[in-house]
CSV table of C-alpha atoms in Angstrom, one decimal:
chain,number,residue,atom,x,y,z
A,1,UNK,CA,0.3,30.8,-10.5
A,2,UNK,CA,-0.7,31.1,-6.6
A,3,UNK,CA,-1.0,28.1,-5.1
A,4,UNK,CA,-4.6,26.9,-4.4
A,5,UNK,CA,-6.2,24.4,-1.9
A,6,UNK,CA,-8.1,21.3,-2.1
A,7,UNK,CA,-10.0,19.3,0.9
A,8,UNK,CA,-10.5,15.3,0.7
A,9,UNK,CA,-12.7,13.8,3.3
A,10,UNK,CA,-11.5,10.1,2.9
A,11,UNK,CA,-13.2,7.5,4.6
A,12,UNK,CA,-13.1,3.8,5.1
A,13,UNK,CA,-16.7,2.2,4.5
A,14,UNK,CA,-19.0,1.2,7.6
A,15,UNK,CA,-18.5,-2.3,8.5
A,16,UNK,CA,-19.9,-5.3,6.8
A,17,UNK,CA,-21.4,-8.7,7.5
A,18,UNK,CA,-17.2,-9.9,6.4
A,19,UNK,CA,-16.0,-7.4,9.3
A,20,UNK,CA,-18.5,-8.5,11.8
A,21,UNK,CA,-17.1,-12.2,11.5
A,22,UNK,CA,-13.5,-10.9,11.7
A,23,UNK,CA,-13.2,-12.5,8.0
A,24,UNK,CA,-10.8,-11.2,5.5
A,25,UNK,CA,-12.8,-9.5,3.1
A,26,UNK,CA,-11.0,-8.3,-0.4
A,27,UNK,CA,-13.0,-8.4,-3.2
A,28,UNK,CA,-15.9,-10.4,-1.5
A,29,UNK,CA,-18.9,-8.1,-2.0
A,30,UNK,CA,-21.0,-8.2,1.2
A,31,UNK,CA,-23.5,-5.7,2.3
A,32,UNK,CA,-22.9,-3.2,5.5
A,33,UNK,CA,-24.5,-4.7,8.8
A,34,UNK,CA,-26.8,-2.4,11.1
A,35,UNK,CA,-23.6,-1.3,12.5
A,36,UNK,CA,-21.8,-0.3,9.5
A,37,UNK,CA,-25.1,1.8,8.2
A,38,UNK,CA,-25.1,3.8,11.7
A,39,UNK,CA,-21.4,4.3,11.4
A,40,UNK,CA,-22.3,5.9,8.0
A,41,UNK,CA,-24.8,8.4,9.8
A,42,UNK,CA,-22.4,9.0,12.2
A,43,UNK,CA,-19.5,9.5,10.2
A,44,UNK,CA,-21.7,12.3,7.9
A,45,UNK,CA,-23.0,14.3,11.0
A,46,UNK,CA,-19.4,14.8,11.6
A,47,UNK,CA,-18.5,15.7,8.2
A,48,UNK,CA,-21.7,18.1,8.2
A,49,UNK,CA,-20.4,19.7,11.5
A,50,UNK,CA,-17.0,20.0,10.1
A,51,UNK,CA,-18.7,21.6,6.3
A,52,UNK,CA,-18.9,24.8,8.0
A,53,UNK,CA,-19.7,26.8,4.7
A,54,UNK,CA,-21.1,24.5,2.7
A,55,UNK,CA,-23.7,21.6,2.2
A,56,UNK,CA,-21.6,18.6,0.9
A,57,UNK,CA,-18.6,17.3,-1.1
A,58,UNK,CA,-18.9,19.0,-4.6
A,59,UNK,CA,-18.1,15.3,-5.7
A,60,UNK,CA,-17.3,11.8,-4.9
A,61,UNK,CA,-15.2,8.5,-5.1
A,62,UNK,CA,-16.2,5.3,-4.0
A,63,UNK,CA,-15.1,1.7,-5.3
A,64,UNK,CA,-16.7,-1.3,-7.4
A,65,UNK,CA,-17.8,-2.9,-3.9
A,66,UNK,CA,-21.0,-2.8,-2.9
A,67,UNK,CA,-20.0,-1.5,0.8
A,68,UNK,CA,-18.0,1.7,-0.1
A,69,UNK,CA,-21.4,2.4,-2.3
A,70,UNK,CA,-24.3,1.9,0.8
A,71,UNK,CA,-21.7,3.7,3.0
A,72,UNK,CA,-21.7,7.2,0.4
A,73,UNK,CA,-25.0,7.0,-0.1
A,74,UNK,CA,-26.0,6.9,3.3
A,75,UNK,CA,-23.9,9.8,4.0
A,76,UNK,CA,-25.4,11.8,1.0
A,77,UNK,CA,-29.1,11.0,2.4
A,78,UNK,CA,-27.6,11.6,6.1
A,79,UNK,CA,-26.5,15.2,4.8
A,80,UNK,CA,-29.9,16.2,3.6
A,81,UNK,CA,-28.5,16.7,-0.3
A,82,UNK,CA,-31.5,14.0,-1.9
A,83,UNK,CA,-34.4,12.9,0.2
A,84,UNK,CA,-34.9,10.3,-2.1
A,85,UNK,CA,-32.0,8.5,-3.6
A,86,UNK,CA,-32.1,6.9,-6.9
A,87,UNK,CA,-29.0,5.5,-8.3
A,88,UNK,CA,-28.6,5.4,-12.5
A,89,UNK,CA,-26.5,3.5,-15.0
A,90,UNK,CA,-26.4,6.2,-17.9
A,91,UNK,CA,-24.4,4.2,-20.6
A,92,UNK,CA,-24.1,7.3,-22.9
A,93,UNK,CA,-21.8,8.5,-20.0
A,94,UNK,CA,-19.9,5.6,-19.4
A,95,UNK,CA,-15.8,6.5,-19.6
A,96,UNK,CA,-13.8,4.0,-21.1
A,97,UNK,CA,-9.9,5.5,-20.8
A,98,UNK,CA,-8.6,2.8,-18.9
A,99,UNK,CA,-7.3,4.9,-16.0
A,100,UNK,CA,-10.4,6.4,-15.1
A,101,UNK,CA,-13.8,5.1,-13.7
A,102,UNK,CA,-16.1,2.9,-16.1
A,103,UNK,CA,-18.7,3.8,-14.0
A,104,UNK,CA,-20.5,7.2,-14.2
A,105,UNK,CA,-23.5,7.4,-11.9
A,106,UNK,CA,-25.6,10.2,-11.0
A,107,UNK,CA,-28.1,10.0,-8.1
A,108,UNK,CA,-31.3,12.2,-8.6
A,109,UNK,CA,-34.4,13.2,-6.9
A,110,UNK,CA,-36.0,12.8,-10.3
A,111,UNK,CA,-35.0,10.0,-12.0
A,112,UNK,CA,-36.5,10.7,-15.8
A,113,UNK,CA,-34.2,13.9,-15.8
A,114,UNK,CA,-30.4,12.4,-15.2
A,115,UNK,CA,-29.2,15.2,-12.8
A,116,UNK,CA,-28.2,15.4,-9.6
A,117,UNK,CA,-24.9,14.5,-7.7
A,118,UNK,CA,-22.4,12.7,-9.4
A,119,UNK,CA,-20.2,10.7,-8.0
A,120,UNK,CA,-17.7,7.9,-9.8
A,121,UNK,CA,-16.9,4.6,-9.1
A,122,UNK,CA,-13.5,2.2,-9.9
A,123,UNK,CA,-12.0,-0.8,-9.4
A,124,UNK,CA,-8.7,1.1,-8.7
A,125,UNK,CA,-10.6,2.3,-5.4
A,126,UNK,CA,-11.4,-1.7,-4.4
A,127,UNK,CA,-9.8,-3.2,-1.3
A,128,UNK,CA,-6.4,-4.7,-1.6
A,129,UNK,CA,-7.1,-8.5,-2.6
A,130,UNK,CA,-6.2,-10.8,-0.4
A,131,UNK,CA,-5.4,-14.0,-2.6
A,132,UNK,CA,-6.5,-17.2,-0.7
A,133,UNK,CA,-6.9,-15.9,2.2
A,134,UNK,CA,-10.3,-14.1,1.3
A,135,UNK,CA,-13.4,-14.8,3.4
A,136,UNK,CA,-10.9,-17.3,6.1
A,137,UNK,CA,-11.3,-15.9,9.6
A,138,UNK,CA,-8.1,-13.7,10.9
A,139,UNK,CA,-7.5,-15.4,14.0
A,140,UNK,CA,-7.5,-19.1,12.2
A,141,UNK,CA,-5.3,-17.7,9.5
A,142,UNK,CA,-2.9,-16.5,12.4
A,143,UNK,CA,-3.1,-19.8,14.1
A,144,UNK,CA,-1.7,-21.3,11.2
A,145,UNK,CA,1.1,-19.0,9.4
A,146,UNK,CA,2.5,-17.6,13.0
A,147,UNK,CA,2.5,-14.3,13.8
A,148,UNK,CA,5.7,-12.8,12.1
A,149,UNK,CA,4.3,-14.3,8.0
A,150,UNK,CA,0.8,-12.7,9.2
A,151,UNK,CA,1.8,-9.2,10.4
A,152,UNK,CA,4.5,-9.3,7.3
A,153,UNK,CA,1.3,-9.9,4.8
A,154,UNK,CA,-0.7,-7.8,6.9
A,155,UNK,CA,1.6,-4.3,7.2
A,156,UNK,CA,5.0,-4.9,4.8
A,157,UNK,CA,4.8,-2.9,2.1
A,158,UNK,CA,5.6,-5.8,-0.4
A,159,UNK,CA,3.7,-8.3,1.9
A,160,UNK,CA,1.2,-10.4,-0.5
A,161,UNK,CA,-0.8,-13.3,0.9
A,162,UNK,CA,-1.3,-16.7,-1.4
A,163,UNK,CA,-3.1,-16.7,-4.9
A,164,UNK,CA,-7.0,-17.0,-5.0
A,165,UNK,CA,-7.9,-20.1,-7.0
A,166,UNK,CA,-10.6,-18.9,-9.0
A,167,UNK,CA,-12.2,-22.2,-9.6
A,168,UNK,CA,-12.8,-22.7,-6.2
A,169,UNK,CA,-12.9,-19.6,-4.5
A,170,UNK,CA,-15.2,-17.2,-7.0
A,171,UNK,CA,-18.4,-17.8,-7.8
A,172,UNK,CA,-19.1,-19.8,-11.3
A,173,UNK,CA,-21.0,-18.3,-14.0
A,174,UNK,CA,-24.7,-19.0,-12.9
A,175,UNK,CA,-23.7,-20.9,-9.8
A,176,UNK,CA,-26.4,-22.1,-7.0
A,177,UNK,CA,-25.5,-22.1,-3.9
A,178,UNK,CA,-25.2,-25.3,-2.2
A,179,UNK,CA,-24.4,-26.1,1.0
A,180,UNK,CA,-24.3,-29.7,0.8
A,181,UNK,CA,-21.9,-29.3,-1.7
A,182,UNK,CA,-17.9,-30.6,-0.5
A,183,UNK,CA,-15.7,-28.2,0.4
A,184,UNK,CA,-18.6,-25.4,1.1
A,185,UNK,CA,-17.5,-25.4,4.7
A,186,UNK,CA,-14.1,-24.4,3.4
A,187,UNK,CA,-15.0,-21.3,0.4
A,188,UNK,CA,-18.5,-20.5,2.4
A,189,UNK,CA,-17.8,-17.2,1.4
A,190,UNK,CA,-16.3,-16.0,-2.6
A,191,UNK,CA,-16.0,-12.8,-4.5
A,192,UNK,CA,-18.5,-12.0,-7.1
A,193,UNK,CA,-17.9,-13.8,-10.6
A,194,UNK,CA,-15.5,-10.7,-12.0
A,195,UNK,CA,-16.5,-11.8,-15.7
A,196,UNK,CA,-20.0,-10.4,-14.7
A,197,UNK,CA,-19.1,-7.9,-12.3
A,198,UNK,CA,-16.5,-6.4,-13.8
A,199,UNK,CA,-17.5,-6.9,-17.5
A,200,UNK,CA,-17.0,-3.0,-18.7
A,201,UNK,CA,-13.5,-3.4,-17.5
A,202,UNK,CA,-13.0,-5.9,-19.4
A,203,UNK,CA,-14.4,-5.3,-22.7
A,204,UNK,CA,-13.7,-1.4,-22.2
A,205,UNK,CA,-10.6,-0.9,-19.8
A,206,UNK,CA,-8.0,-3.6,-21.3
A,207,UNK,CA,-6.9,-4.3,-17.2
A,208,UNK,CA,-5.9,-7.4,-16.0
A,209,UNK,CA,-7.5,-8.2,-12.2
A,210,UNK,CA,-5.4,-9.1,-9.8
A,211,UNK,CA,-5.3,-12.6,-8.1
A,212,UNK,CA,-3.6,-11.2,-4.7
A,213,UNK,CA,-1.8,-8.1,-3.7
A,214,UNK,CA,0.5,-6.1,-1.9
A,215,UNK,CA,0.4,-2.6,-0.8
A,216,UNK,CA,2.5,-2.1,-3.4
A,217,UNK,CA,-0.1,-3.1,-6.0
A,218,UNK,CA,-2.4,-1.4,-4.6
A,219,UNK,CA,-0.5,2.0,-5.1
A,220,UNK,CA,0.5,1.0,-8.7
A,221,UNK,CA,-3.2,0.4,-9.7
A,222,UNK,CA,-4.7,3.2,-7.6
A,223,UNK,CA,-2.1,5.9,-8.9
A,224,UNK,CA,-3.0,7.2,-12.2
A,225,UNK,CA,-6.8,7.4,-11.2
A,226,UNK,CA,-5.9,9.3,-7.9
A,227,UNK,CA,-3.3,11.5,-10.4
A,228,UNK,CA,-5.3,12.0,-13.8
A,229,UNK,CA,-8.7,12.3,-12.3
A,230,UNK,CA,-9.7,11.9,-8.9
A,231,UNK,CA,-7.8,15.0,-7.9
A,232,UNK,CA,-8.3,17.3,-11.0
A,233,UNK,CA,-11.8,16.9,-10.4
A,234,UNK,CA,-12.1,18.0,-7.2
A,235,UNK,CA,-9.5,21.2,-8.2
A,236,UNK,CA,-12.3,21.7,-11.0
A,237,UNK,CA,-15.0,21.4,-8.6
A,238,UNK,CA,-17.3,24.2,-7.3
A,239,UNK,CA,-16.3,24.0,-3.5
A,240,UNK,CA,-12.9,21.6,-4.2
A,241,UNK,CA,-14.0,19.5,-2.1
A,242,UNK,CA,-14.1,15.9,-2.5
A,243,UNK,CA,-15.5,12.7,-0.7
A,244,UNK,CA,-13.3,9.0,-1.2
A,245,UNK,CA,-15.4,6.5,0.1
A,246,UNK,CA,-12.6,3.4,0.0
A,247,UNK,CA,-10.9,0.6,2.0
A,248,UNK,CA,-8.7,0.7,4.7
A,249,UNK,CA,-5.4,-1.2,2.1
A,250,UNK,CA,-6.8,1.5,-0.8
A,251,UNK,CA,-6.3,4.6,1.9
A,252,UNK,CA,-3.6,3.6,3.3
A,253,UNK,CA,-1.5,3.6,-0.3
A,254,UNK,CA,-3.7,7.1,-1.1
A,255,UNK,CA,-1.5,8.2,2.2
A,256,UNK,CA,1.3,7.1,1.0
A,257,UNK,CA,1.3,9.0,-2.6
A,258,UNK,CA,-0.8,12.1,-0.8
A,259,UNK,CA,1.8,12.7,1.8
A,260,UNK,CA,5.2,11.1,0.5
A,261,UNK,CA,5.0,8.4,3.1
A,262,UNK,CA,7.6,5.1,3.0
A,263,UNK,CA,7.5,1.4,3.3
A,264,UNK,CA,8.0,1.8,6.9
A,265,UNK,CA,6.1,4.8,8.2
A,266,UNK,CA,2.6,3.3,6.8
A,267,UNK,CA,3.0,0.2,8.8
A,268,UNK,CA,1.7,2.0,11.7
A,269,UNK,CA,-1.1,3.5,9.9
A,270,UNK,CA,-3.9,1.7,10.6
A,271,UNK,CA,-7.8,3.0,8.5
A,272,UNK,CA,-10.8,2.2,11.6
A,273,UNK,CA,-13.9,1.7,9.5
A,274,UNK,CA,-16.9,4.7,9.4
A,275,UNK,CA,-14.5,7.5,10.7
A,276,UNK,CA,-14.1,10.6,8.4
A,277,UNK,CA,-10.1,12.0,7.3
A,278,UNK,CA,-9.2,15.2,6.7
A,279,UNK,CA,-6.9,15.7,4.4
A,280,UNK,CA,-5.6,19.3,2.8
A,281,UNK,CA,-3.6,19.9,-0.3
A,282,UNK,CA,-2.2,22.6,-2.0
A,283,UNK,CA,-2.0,22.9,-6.0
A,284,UNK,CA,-0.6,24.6,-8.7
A,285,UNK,CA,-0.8,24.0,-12.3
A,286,UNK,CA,2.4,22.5,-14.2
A,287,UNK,CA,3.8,21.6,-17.7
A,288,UNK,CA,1.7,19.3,-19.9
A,289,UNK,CA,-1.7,20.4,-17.7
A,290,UNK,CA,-0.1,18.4,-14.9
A,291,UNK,CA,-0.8,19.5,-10.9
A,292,UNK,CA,1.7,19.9,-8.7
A,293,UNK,CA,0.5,18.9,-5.4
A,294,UNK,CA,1.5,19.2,-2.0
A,295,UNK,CA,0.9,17.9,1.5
A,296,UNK,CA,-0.8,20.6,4.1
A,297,UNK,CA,-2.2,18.1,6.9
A,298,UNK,CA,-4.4,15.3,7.7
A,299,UNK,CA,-6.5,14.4,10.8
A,300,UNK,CA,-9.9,13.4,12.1
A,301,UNK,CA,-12.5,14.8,12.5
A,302,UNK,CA,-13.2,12.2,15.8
A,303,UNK,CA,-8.8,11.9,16.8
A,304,UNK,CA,-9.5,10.5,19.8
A,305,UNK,CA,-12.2,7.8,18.6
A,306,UNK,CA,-10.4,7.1,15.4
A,307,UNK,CA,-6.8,6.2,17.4
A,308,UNK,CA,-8.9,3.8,19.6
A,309,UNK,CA,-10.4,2.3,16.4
A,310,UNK,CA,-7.3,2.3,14.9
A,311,UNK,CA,-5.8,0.1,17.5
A,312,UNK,CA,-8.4,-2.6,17.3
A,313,UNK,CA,-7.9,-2.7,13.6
A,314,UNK,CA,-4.2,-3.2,14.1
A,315,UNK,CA,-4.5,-6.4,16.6
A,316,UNK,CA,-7.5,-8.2,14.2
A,317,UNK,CA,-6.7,-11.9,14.6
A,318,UNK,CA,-4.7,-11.5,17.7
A,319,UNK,CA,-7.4,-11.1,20.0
């Protein structure tokens, strides 16, 4: 068979209120700021320049956190494919192989009808979670482990901050915030309860959540969803063209498996949020309904923005 081509417009979501305070986010949930919503526009006029020969992504990725979500969907408004966005839960859709999105939602300019553009969401897309030090600010986490333990969690491959404490630093089952409470100073900000958030996963997707991780993790988890249906559905897509609306630790492992990449060449890749990837693949069908895939190229559609960006990323905490 003659080998095909595929397009992925990966992008890291706009920034959030987490970013704005130079926090370590994870698996904290927060909104995008003003900033983060106009890096959305921004980020789909370019794509919209750059889809010369077509309207938009046939369809799309983003993660369980609220940030990649606001970021795609103001891209999808941005490109003119819904004037009005309404965003479904249709259960009777819901897919519960544990490798591939629990999540089915379709966003339609008529919301009795179910149709629209699709577009998938998955844990397996989240940000790498960064243990304890979730929601601390980057420069006071430098301060205190030195600069060599920070840039090693930060950058090494198998780097892996502490364990969260769950107790302390997610929110309880029906918890009221209190400031006045001890220690609020200290676990101001937590992630969402995951026995509520992520409840399908749970009872559907037998997965156990992770309590910190590496890049490493993040490449073991994303894997099989990037492998058994991210990228078949874009090959089975009208334009093959796809949109991944992720997080700068969940890109940088999708480089890594996209373009054979190693432990040391992606500690110089650095994700800058709210500026669109290119990234081209070849494909040809295998044993077993497999794809064999292959690297074409990657770049921005912004290069010389996105390496400035990219820079600022890379000294967060030391400035």
């Amino acid at each position: 068979m003659e080998e095909q081509t595929i397009e992925l417009i990966l992008l890291r979501h706009g920034q959030s209120t987490l970013n704005s305070k130079n926090l370590f986010c994870g698996w904290i949930d927060p909104p995008l700021t003003e900033i983060g919503i106009e890096q959305a526009k921004s980020a789909a006029r370019e794509i919209k320049k750059h889809l010369i020969s077509t309207s938009k992504p046939s369809v799309s990725f983003c993660s369980r956190l609220i940030r990649t979500k606001q970021t795609l969907l103001t891209i999808l408004k941005e490109l003119d494919e819904l004037s009005n966005v309404n965003v479904q839960e249709t259960s009777e859709n819901v897919i519960i192989e544990k490798h591939k999105p629990l999540s089915f939602e379709k966003v339609s300019t008529n919301p009795s009808t179910a149709m629209g553009y699709n577009f998938y969401s998955s844990w397996r897309l989240n940000e790498r979670h960064y243990g304890s030090w979730q929601g601390q600010n980057k420069k006071k986490v430098l301060n205190i482990v030195g600069d060599k333990e920070y840039m090693q969690v930060r950058r090494d491959y198998e780097g892996r901050p502490p364990d969260v404490n769950l107790d302390k630093e997610m929110e309880q089952k029906g918890e009221v915030e209190d400031k006045n409470l001890p220690g609020h100073d200290e676990y101001e900000f937590k992630e969402p309860n995951r026995y509520e958030k992520y409840k399908m996963e749970y009872q559907f997707g037998d997965v156990s959540l992770p309590i910190s991780e590496s890049l490493s993790d993040v490449l073991t988890r994303m894997t099989p969803l990037l492998e058994d249906f991210i990228i078949p559905e874009i090959i089975n897509s009208e334009n093959k063209i796809g949109m991944i609306i992720a997080h700068g630790s969940s890109i940088r492992a999708m480089l890594m498996k996209l373009m054979g990449l190693d432990a040391n060449e992606i500690k110089g890749v650095n994700i800058p949020n709210g500026m669109p990837m290119i990234v081209k693949l070849s494909y040809e069908k295998g044993r077993h309904n497999k794809y064999n895939i292959k690297f074409i190229d990657r770049y921005y559609l912004d290069p010389e923005l996105a390496a400035k960006k990219a820079e600022q990323v890379k000294n967060e905490g030391r400035n």
